[in-house]
């Protein structure tokens, strides 16, 4: 079983839709959590960190449930430019980052 | 803006060749990493380094070695390339911040094909 599991998708949604991605992790000692975004043939870039209290950045909301070892990302009012692969990343301890395989999102006009 | 550069975007090598992948970062970051990314498997850590001349094995170090002679440069070496090392190789760097989750900054990647 992979340490970080994501639904690979693809998720195909119309512009303006709300879409949610889920991620589970198996190491209960994991310390910090992130969502990265990776465009086709490009490098991953940090989208947002995920905090226990949940956090929001514009149309993006990230939630963490430590008891269930579950992380989510919600995108509201999807734009065409949101089309990308979203990587769930878990930091076990200093610099020991584990990446999910990614969830692919396509937003269609 | 952090800049992480990798020596090649695309590389084609033959089985048995020695391959050098170079990575340079310009932000004086202490930590540097080499990953490979394969479809359905995500990024997997090959090696990382906390400081000059220091290296630590990641999850899949077999068939690879690394070199960090200068802080800004982290090299990945495939001693004898094999076809199962065909992959996208991503370099990253980060700066340890007390009490803050770290951000890893990635280079553009090197797509390596071993024939």
Short mmCIF file of C-alpha atoms in Angstrom, two decimals:
data_model
loop_
_atom_site.label_atom_id
_atom_site.label_comp_id
_atom_site.label_asym_id
_atom_site.label_seq_id
_atom_site.Cartn_x
_atom_site.Cartn_y
_atom_site.Cartn_z
CA UNK A 1 0.00 0.00 0.00
CA UNK A 2 1.32 3.44 -0.91
CA UNK A 3 2.03 5.81 1.93
CA UNK A 4 0.06 8.62 0.28
CA UNK A 5 -2.99 7.64 -1.74
CA UNK A 6 -4.95 9.82 -4.11
CA UNK A 7 -7.71 9.16 -6.59
CA UNK A 8 -5.86 9.50 -9.93
CA UNK A 9 -8.92 10.86 -11.72
CA UNK A 10 -9.17 12.27 -14.26
CA UNK A 11 -11.76 14.70 -13.03
CA UNK A 12 -13.46 16.46 -15.94
CA UNK A 13 -15.59 19.37 -14.79
CA UNK A 14 -17.23 22.38 -16.45
CA UNK A 15 -16.06 25.90 -15.74
CA UNK A 16 -17.62 27.25 -12.58
CA UNK A 17 -17.99 23.84 -10.94
CA UNK A 18 -16.83 22.97 -7.45
CA UNK A 19 -14.51 19.99 -7.26
CA UNK A 20 -12.98 18.20 -4.29
CA UNK A 21 -9.91 15.99 -4.10
CA UNK A 22 -9.13 13.61 -1.29
CA UNK A 23 -5.91 12.14 -0.05
CA UNK A 24 -5.13 9.64 2.70
CA UNK A 25 -1.79 8.96 4.34
CA UNK A 26 -0.67 5.99 6.37
CA UNK A 27 2.06 7.36 8.64
CA UNK A 28 0.38 8.80 11.72
CA UNK A 29 3.63 10.54 12.73
CA UNK A 30 3.50 12.78 9.65
CA UNK A 31 4.03 16.38 10.61
CA UNK A 32 3.11 18.71 7.81
CA UNK A 33 1.00 18.57 4.72
CA UNK A 34 0.82 20.31 1.38
CA UNK A 35 -0.90 20.48 -1.94
CA UNK A 36 1.31 21.00 -4.97
CA UNK A 37 0.17 21.71 -8.49
CA UNK A 38 1.90 20.30 -11.56
CA UNK A 39 1.07 21.49 -15.05
CA UNK A 40 1.64 19.20 -18.00
CA UNK A 41 5.37 18.73 -18.63
CA UNK A 42 6.28 21.19 -15.91
CA UNK A 43 7.67 20.93 -12.41
CA UNK A 44 5.51 20.74 -9.26
CA UNK A 45 4.87 24.04 -7.49
CA UNK A 46 3.50 24.61 -4.02
CA UNK A 47 -0.19 25.47 -4.10
CA UNK A 48 -0.80 25.66 -0.36
CA UNK A 49 0.17 24.22 2.97
CA UNK A 50 -2.54 22.42 4.92
CA UNK A 51 -3.12 23.28 8.57
CA UNK A 52 -5.11 21.42 11.21
CA UNK A 53 -7.59 24.26 11.48
CA UNK A 54 -8.17 24.24 7.72
CA UNK A 55 -7.13 27.10 5.51
CA UNK A 56 -8.39 29.01 2.55
CA UNK A 57 -6.66 30.84 -0.26
CA UNK A 58 -9.12 32.50 -2.58
CA UNK A 59 -11.10 29.76 -4.33
CA UNK A 60 -9.04 26.99 -2.72
CA UNK A 61 -9.76 25.42 0.66
CA UNK A 62 -7.59 22.76 2.27
CA UNK A 63 -8.62 20.61 5.22
CA UNK A 64 -6.72 18.18 7.40
CA UNK A 65 -8.20 15.48 9.57
CA UNK A 66 -5.37 13.96 11.62
CA UNK A 67 -7.61 11.40 13.33
CA UNK A 68 -8.67 9.96 9.99
CA UNK A 69 -5.31 10.71 8.30
CA UNK A 70 -7.10 12.47 5.53
CA UNK A 71 -6.45 15.67 3.58
CA UNK A 72 -8.75 17.41 1.14
CA UNK A 73 -8.62 20.20 -1.40
CA UNK A 74 -11.72 22.02 -2.54
CA UNK A 75 -11.71 24.24 -5.61
CA UNK A 76 -14.69 26.54 -6.06
CA UNK A 77 -15.74 28.27 -9.27
CA UNK A 78 -13.27 26.28 -11.39
CA UNK A 79 -11.37 28.12 -14.10
CA UNK A 80 -9.85 26.69 -17.27
CA UNK A 81 -6.46 27.60 -15.81
CA UNK A 82 -7.05 25.24 -12.88
CA UNK A 83 -6.49 22.28 -15.24
CA UNK A 84 -3.44 20.49 -13.86
CA UNK A 85 -2.41 17.55 -11.71
CA UNK A 86 -2.73 18.12 -7.97
CA UNK A 87 -0.22 16.35 -5.75
CA UNK A 88 -0.87 15.58 -2.12
CA UNK A 89 2.38 15.79 -0.14
CA UNK A 90 3.06 14.61 3.39
CA UNK A 91 6.16 15.51 5.34
CA UNK A 92 7.05 12.71 7.77
CA UNK A 93 9.79 14.68 9.44
CA UNK A 94 12.48 17.06 8.33
CA UNK A 95 12.54 16.91 4.56
CA UNK A 96 11.23 13.37 4.31
CA UNK A 97 8.42 14.27 1.93
CA UNK A 98 6.10 11.65 0.48
CA UNK A 99 4.19 12.46 -2.67
CA UNK A 100 0.93 11.04 -3.88
CA UNK A 101 0.74 10.04 -7.52
CA UNK A 102 -1.51 13.02 -8.23
CA UNK A 103 -5.08 13.72 -9.27
CA UNK A 104 -5.61 15.05 -12.75
CA UNK A 105 -8.16 17.82 -13.24
CA UNK A 106 -9.47 19.08 -16.57
CA UNK A 107 -11.78 22.08 -16.53
CA UNK A 108 -13.78 22.39 -19.74
CA UNK A 109 -15.50 25.47 -21.17
CA UNK B 1 12.42 34.30 -6.89
CA UNK B 2 14.03 30.95 -6.27
CA UNK B 3 15.64 29.48 -9.31
CA UNK B 4 16.48 25.81 -9.63
CA UNK B 5 18.02 24.82 -12.93
CA UNK B 6 18.84 21.43 -14.38
CA UNK B 7 21.49 20.87 -16.99
CA UNK B 8 19.30 19.21 -19.62
CA UNK B 9 15.57 19.04 -20.36
CA UNK B 10 15.89 15.91 -22.49
CA UNK B 11 18.60 13.28 -22.57
CA UNK B 12 19.00 10.05 -24.53
CA UNK B 13 21.61 7.56 -23.38
CA UNK B 14 22.54 3.96 -24.07
CA UNK B 15 22.45 1.09 -21.60
CA UNK B 16 25.68 0.94 -19.62
CA UNK B 17 26.63 4.59 -20.10
CA UNK B 18 27.52 6.74 -17.11
CA UNK B 19 25.07 9.63 -16.86
CA UNK B 20 25.46 12.91 -14.99
CA UNK B 21 22.47 15.07 -14.14
CA UNK B 22 23.34 18.47 -12.74
CA UNK B 23 21.21 20.72 -10.59
CA UNK B 24 21.99 24.27 -9.46
CA UNK B 25 20.02 26.54 -7.13
CA UNK B 26 20.68 30.22 -6.64
CA UNK B 27 19.06 30.86 -3.26
CA UNK B 28 21.71 29.51 -0.91
CA UNK B 29 19.41 26.67 0.15
CA UNK B 30 20.94 24.08 2.42
CA UNK B 31 18.74 21.16 1.41
CA UNK B 32 18.70 19.61 -2.02
CA UNK B 33 16.87 16.56 -3.36
CA UNK B 34 16.70 14.28 -6.34
CA UNK B 35 13.42 12.59 -7.25
CA UNK B 36 12.21 10.52 -10.13
CA UNK B 37 8.64 10.72 -11.33
CA UNK B 38 6.91 7.85 -13.10
CA UNK B 39 3.24 7.55 -14.16
CA UNK B 40 1.06 6.15 -11.41
CA UNK B 41 3.91 6.17 -8.87
CA UNK B 42 4.31 9.84 -8.09
CA UNK B 43 7.62 11.33 -7.07
CA UNK B 44 10.04 9.03 -5.33
CA UNK B 45 13.06 10.29 -3.44
CA UNK B 46 16.41 8.98 -4.66
CA UNK B 47 18.88 10.95 -2.54
CA UNK B 48 18.98 14.17 -0.57
CA UNK B 49 21.62 16.36 0.99
CA UNK B 50 21.54 18.65 4.02
CA UNK B 51 24.86 20.27 3.42
CA UNK B 52 27.99 20.27 1.34
CA UNK B 53 29.57 16.83 1.15
CA UNK B 54 26.63 15.31 3.01
CA UNK B 55 24.20 12.87 1.44
CA UNK B 56 21.42 10.63 2.59
CA UNK B 57 19.69 7.78 0.79
CA UNK B 58 16.07 8.18 -0.10
CA UNK B 59 13.63 5.41 -0.96
CA UNK B 60 15.21 4.20 -4.18
CA UNK B 61 18.99 4.87 -4.17
CA UNK B 62 20.01 1.66 -5.95
CA UNK B 63 21.82 2.34 -9.20
CA UNK B 64 22.39 6.00 -8.34
CA UNK B 65 24.97 8.07 -6.53
CA UNK B 66 25.20 11.79 -5.79
CA UNK B 67 27.77 14.48 -5.28
CA UNK B 68 27.55 17.79 -3.46
CA UNK B 69 30.89 19.55 -3.58
CA UNK B 70 29.38 23.05 -3.50
CA UNK B 71 26.30 24.29 -1.70
CA UNK B 72 24.53 25.39 -4.85
CA UNK B 73 25.14 22.24 -6.89
CA UNK B 74 23.80 18.72 -6.45
CA UNK B 75 24.65 16.09 -9.05
CA UNK B 76 22.93 12.78 -9.67
CA UNK B 77 25.02 10.04 -11.24
CA UNK B 78 23.77 6.90 -12.92
CA UNK B 79 26.83 4.68 -12.75
CA UNK B 80 25.66 2.34 -15.51
CA UNK B 81 22.37 3.39 -17.03
CA UNK B 82 19.68 0.77 -17.47
CA UNK B 83 16.37 0.91 -19.32
CA UNK B 84 14.42 0.89 -16.05
CA UNK B 85 16.02 4.23 -15.23
CA UNK B 86 14.11 5.86 -18.06
CA UNK B 87 12.12 8.49 -16.19
CA UNK B 88 11.59 12.15 -15.41
CA UNK B 89 14.20 13.35 -12.91
CA UNK B 90 13.36 16.32 -10.74
CA UNK B 91 15.73 18.25 -8.54
CA UNK B 92 14.45 20.34 -5.64
CA UNK B 93 15.85 22.58 -2.94
CA UNK B 94 14.54 23.97 0.32
CA UNK B 95 15.59 26.16 3.21
CA UNK B 96 14.89 24.94 6.73
CA UNK B 97 12.65 27.42 8.55
CA UNK B 98 12.18 27.05 12.29
CA UNK B 99 8.59 26.19 13.11
CA UNK B 100 7.35 26.50 9.55
CA UNK B 101 6.47 23.87 7.00
CA UNK B 102 9.12 23.85 4.33
CA UNK B 103 8.52 24.55 0.69
CA UNK B 104 10.45 22.57 -1.86
CA UNK B 105 11.31 24.40 -5.07
CA UNK B 106 11.67 22.23 -8.12
CA UNK B 107 13.74 22.47 -11.23
CA UNK B 108 12.10 21.98 -14.65
CA UNK B 109 13.04 18.31 -14.78
CA UNK B 110 15.18 16.15 -17.05
CA UNK B 111 13.42 13.57 -19.15
CA UNK B 112 15.90 10.71 -19.54
CA UNK B 113 15.48 7.93 -22.06
CA UNK B 114 17.81 4.95 -21.78
CA UNK B 115 17.93 2.79 -24.90
#
